[in-house]
């Protein structure tokens, strides 16, 4: 089925470890983004990309890196995990930046715990 | 700064009763508005969106929302709630920042009593 695929679904890291959260979409969407979801705070934008080779920071980018080598993939890297990065991470894609057309499509999320 | 307020953290309604979830936004330009639903352990599913035109928009699962510019509101409604509607609901506005992003409210958890 067409959509946004995130892996892994669950991950436990030790403080200081690094890892990559994977995100892939098969809808040929140009716009992709990463959000983190924390209780009572809704979702906050970490990084986004408006096309292959183009990425930029969102509102909470510290401690995270991204790259966009293809239209389909948009991995999120945690450089040195900290307990404050314990959260649920969602990848989203859209045909247009403002969510036009069918709006944003979200992956099912990665629940990350840093101990 | 842009913001979205969902004043109700939790709402409990009886099955078959009507539902209204409130959403107020703060944004200077004409907003793109969205409602998403999230079931436990799942991603977000788009219920409906407003970009322009008719201020009453219809969505999936029998939901509708009305855009009221004068009140900066985009409330979600359903005439008769089903037990399967129990979930968390997020209102969001699309803003021209950070390459255009969604600003989310904190969410409203809906509980349905049988």
GROMACS .gro file of C-alpha atoms in nm:
model
  229
    1UNK     CA    1   0.000   0.000   0.000
    2UNK     CA    2   0.117   0.349  -0.079
    3UNK     CA    3   0.220   0.554   0.218
    4UNK     CA    4   0.497   0.647   0.457
    5UNK     CA    5   0.699   0.367   0.615
    6UNK     CA    6   0.899   0.421   0.931
    7UNK     CA    7   1.144   0.180   1.088
    8UNK     CA    8   1.200   0.073   1.357
    9UNK     CA    9   0.871   0.098   1.545
   10UNK     CA   10   1.040   0.080   1.884
   11UNK     CA   11   1.395   0.148   1.998
   12UNK     CA   12   1.577   0.175   2.328
   13UNK     CA   13   1.909   0.356   2.332
   14UNK     CA   14   2.166   0.427   2.595
   15UNK     CA   15   2.271   0.785   2.653
   16UNK     CA   16   2.542   0.879   2.406
   17UNK     CA   17   2.455   0.619   2.145
   18UNK     CA   18   2.370   0.719   1.791
   19UNK     CA   19   2.110   0.578   1.558
   20UNK     CA   20   1.914   0.647   1.241
   21UNK     CA   21   1.538   0.647   1.212
   22UNK     CA   22   1.433   0.547   0.864
   23UNK     CA   23   1.151   0.702   0.664
   24UNK     CA   24   1.046   0.612   0.311
   25UNK     CA   25   0.749   0.717   0.099
   26UNK     CA   26   0.631   0.586  -0.235
   27UNK     CA   27   0.396   0.866  -0.336
   28UNK     CA   28   0.658   1.081  -0.511
   29UNK     CA   29   0.603   1.359  -0.259
   30UNK     CA   30   0.856   1.638  -0.271
   31UNK     CA   31   0.797   1.764   0.081
   32UNK     CA   32   0.899   1.549   0.380
   33UNK     CA   33   0.938   1.631   0.743
   34UNK     CA   34   1.012   1.488   1.086
   35UNK     CA   35   0.811   1.567   1.396
   36UNK     CA   36   0.843   1.461   1.754
   37UNK     CA   37   0.540   1.410   1.973
   38UNK     CA   38   0.555   1.469   2.346
   39UNK     CA   39   0.262   1.454   2.590
   40UNK     CA   40   0.065   1.777   2.609
   41UNK     CA   41   0.276   1.945   2.342
   42UNK     CA   42   0.131   1.818   2.019
   43UNK     CA   43   0.384   1.762   1.741
   44UNK     CA   44   0.688   1.980   1.685
   45UNK     CA   45   0.886   2.008   1.364
   46UNK     CA   46   1.247   1.884   1.380
   47UNK     CA   47   1.369   1.903   1.019
   48UNK     CA   48   1.211   1.922   0.679
   49UNK     CA   49   1.299   1.884   0.313
   50UNK     CA   50   1.139   2.041   0.007
   51UNK     CA   51   1.309   1.803  -0.235
   52UNK     CA   52   1.605   1.575  -0.291
   53UNK     CA   53   1.925   1.744  -0.181
   54UNK     CA   54   1.746   2.019   0.010
   55UNK     CA   55   1.698   2.009   0.386
   56UNK     CA   56   1.653   2.266   0.656
   57UNK     CA   57   1.596   2.298   1.027
   58UNK     CA   58   1.259   2.311   1.194
   59UNK     CA   59   1.183   2.446   1.538
   60UNK     CA   60   1.359   2.180   1.749
   61UNK     CA   61   1.660   2.063   1.541
   62UNK     CA   62   1.929   2.034   1.808
   63UNK     CA   63   2.074   1.686   1.838
   64UNK     CA   64   1.937   1.569   1.504
   65UNK     CA   65   2.067   1.552   1.147
   66UNK     CA   66   1.892   1.471   0.823
   67UNK     CA   67   1.978   1.411   0.461
   68UNK     CA   68   1.770   1.368   0.146
   69UNK     CA   69   1.961   1.188  -0.126
   70UNK     CA   70   1.648   1.059  -0.300
   71UNK     CA   71   1.288   1.170  -0.324
   72UNK     CA   72   1.175   0.857  -0.141
   73UNK     CA   73   1.397   0.852   0.167
   74UNK     CA   74   1.443   1.097   0.453
   75UNK     CA   75   1.638   0.945   0.744
   76UNK     CA   76   1.672   1.117   1.080
   77UNK     CA   77   1.997   1.070   1.270
   78UNK     CA   78   2.042   1.109   1.642
   79UNK     CA   79   2.403   1.202   1.692
   80UNK     CA   80   2.445   1.137   2.065
   81UNK     CA   81   2.121   1.030   2.228
   82UNK     CA   82   2.003   1.207   2.541
   83UNK     CA   83   1.710   1.127   2.772
   84UNK     CA   84   1.541   1.447   2.651
   85UNK     CA   85   1.509   1.282   2.311
   86UNK     CA   86   1.278   1.017   2.449
   87UNK     CA   87   0.971   1.072   2.236
   88UNK     CA   88   0.758   0.939   1.954
   89UNK     CA   89   0.890   1.040   1.614
   90UNK     CA   90   0.673   1.082   1.308
   91UNK     CA   91   0.774   1.123   0.950
   92UNK     CA   92   0.531   1.298   0.717
   93UNK     CA   93   0.518   1.370   0.346
   94UNK     CA   94   0.305   1.588   0.127
   95UNK     CA   95   0.256   1.673  -0.236
   96UNK     CA   96   0.286   2.039  -0.154
   97UNK     CA   97   0.452   2.216   0.138
   98UNK     CA   98   0.132   2.355   0.285
   99UNK     CA   99  -0.036   2.019   0.280
  100UNK     CA  100  -0.239   2.079  -0.032
  101UNK     CA  101  -0.406   1.803  -0.225
  102UNK     CA  102  -0.451   1.508   0.005
  103UNK     CA  103  -0.272   1.679   0.289
  104UNK     CA  104   0.014   1.535   0.483
  105UNK     CA  105   0.055   1.158   0.512
  106UNK     CA  106   0.210   1.040   0.836
  107UNK     CA  107   0.401   0.726   0.913
  108UNK     CA  108   0.301   0.508   1.208
  109UNK     CA  109   0.579   0.644   1.425
  110UNK     CA  110   0.893   0.531   1.606
  111UNK     CA  111   0.878   0.518   1.983
  112UNK     CA  112   1.227   0.596   2.115
  113UNK     CA  113   1.340   0.561   2.474
  114UNK     CA  114   1.680   0.687   2.583
  115UNK     CA  115   1.804   0.552   2.916
  116UNK     CA  116   0.384   3.365   1.679
  117UNK     CA  117   0.152   3.114   1.526
  118UNK     CA  118  -0.029   2.891   1.769
  119UNK     CA  119  -0.316   2.648   1.790
  120UNK     CA  120  -0.522   2.606   2.104
  121UNK     CA  121  -0.735   2.309   2.186
  122UNK     CA  122  -0.887   2.409   2.519
  123UNK     CA  123  -1.018   2.065   2.613
  124UNK     CA  124  -0.755   1.808   2.707
  125UNK     CA  125  -1.015   1.537   2.765
  126UNK     CA  126  -1.376   1.504   2.655
  127UNK     CA  127  -1.613   1.222   2.743
  128UNK     CA  128  -1.935   1.170   2.550
  129UNK     CA  129  -2.190   0.894   2.543
  130UNK     CA  130  -2.220   0.678   2.237
  131UNK     CA  131  -2.479   0.827   2.004
  132UNK     CA  132  -2.440   1.177   2.145
  133UNK     CA  133  -2.317   1.470   1.941
  134UNK     CA  134  -1.959   1.592   1.961
  135UNK     CA  135  -1.783   1.923   1.920
  136UNK     CA  136  -1.408   1.962   1.963
  137UNK     CA  137  -1.284   2.317   1.981
  138UNK     CA  138  -0.987   2.464   1.802
  139UNK     CA  139  -0.865   2.824   1.795
  140UNK     CA  140  -0.567   2.943   1.600
  141UNK     CA  141  -0.349   3.249   1.587
  142UNK     CA  142  -0.213   3.323   1.242
  143UNK     CA  143  -0.195   3.648   1.052
  144UNK     CA  144  -0.260   3.523   0.701
  145UNK     CA  145  -0.531   3.302   0.557
  146UNK     CA  146  -0.468   2.967   0.718
  147UNK     CA  147  -0.473   2.616   0.589
  148UNK     CA  148  -0.649   2.419   0.861
  149UNK     CA  149  -0.650   2.050   0.937
  150UNK     CA  150  -0.795   1.799   1.177
  151UNK     CA  151  -0.610   1.474   1.239
  152UNK     CA  152  -0.705   1.172   1.447
  153UNK     CA  153  -0.462   0.941   1.623
  154UNK     CA  154  -0.561   0.604   1.763
  155UNK     CA  155  -0.337   0.458   2.035
  156UNK     CA  156  -0.003   0.347   1.898
  157UNK     CA  157  -0.089   0.467   1.550
  158UNK     CA  158   0.010   0.750   1.322
  159UNK     CA  159  -0.204   1.049   1.237
  160UNK     CA  160  -0.488   1.017   0.992
  161UNK     CA  161  -0.628   1.321   0.813
  162UNK     CA  162  -0.997   1.375   0.889
  163UNK     CA  163  -1.052   1.692   0.688
  164UNK     CA  164  -0.890   2.012   0.574
  165UNK     CA  165  -0.984   2.366   0.485
  166UNK     CA  166  -0.797   2.572   0.230
  167UNK     CA  167  -1.059   2.811   0.090
  168UNK     CA  168  -1.418   2.831  -0.026
  169UNK     CA  169  -1.710   2.686   0.165
  170UNK     CA  170  -1.642   2.731   0.535
  171UNK     CA  171  -1.819   2.408   0.628
  172UNK     CA  172  -1.605   2.115   0.524
  173UNK     CA  173  -1.693   1.750   0.527
  174UNK     CA  174  -1.445   1.483   0.617
  175UNK     CA  175  -1.417   1.113   0.660
  176UNK     CA  176  -1.597   0.904   0.921
  177UNK     CA  177  -1.891   1.147   0.934
  178UNK     CA  178  -1.692   1.440   1.071
  179UNK     CA  179  -1.732   1.801   0.965
  180UNK     CA  180  -1.568   2.127   1.067
  181UNK     CA  181  -1.660   2.490   1.031
  182UNK     CA  182  -1.410   2.767   0.969
  183UNK     CA  183  -1.507   3.094   1.137
  184UNK     CA  184  -1.261   3.366   1.047
  185UNK     CA  185  -1.411   3.620   1.289
  186UNK     CA  186  -1.354   3.382   1.579
  187UNK     CA  187  -1.029   3.229   1.451
  188UNK     CA  188  -1.187   2.892   1.508
  189UNK     CA  189  -1.210   2.561   1.329
  190UNK     CA  190  -1.427   2.336   1.545
  191UNK     CA  191  -1.479   1.972   1.465
  192UNK     CA  192  -1.824   1.818   1.492
  193UNK     CA  193  -1.996   1.486   1.459
  194UNK     CA  194  -2.372   1.439   1.506
  195UNK     CA  195  -2.356   1.091   1.657
  196UNK     CA  196  -2.042   0.947   1.811
  197UNK     CA  197  -1.950   0.580   1.780
  198UNK     CA  198  -1.734   0.388   2.028
  199UNK     CA  199  -1.470   0.354   1.755
  200UNK     CA  200  -1.427   0.733   1.754
  201UNK     CA  201  -1.239   0.717   2.084
  202UNK     CA  202  -0.894   0.855   2.001
  203UNK     CA  203  -0.688   1.170   2.026
  204UNK     CA  204  -0.772   1.454   1.791
  205UNK     CA  205  -0.531   1.719   1.674
  206UNK     CA  206  -0.608   2.049   1.511
  207UNK     CA  207  -0.330   2.198   1.298
  208UNK     CA  208  -0.264   2.505   1.090
  209UNK     CA  209  -0.029   2.515   0.792
  210UNK     CA  210   0.197   2.820   0.818
  211UNK     CA  211   0.451   2.983   0.591
  212UNK     CA  212   0.749   2.915   0.813
  213UNK     CA  213   1.017   2.651   0.803
  214UNK     CA  214   0.932   2.579   0.441
  215UNK     CA  215   0.570   2.565   0.538
  216UNK     CA  216   0.500   2.350   0.835
  217UNK     CA  217   0.211   2.229   1.044
  218UNK     CA  218   0.161   2.387   1.384
  219UNK     CA  219  -0.031   2.146   1.602
  220UNK     CA  220  -0.251   2.194   1.902
  221UNK     CA  221  -0.182   1.986   2.210
  222UNK     CA  222  -0.462   1.746   2.125
  223UNK     CA  223  -0.798   1.644   2.275
  224UNK     CA  224  -0.850   1.292   2.400
  225UNK     CA  225  -1.201   1.168   2.329
  226UNK     CA  226  -1.352   0.900   2.547
  227UNK     CA  227  -1.680   0.739   2.449
  228UNK     CA  228  -1.911   0.591   2.711
  229UNK     CA  229  -2.128   0.300   2.612
   0.00000   0.00000   0.00000
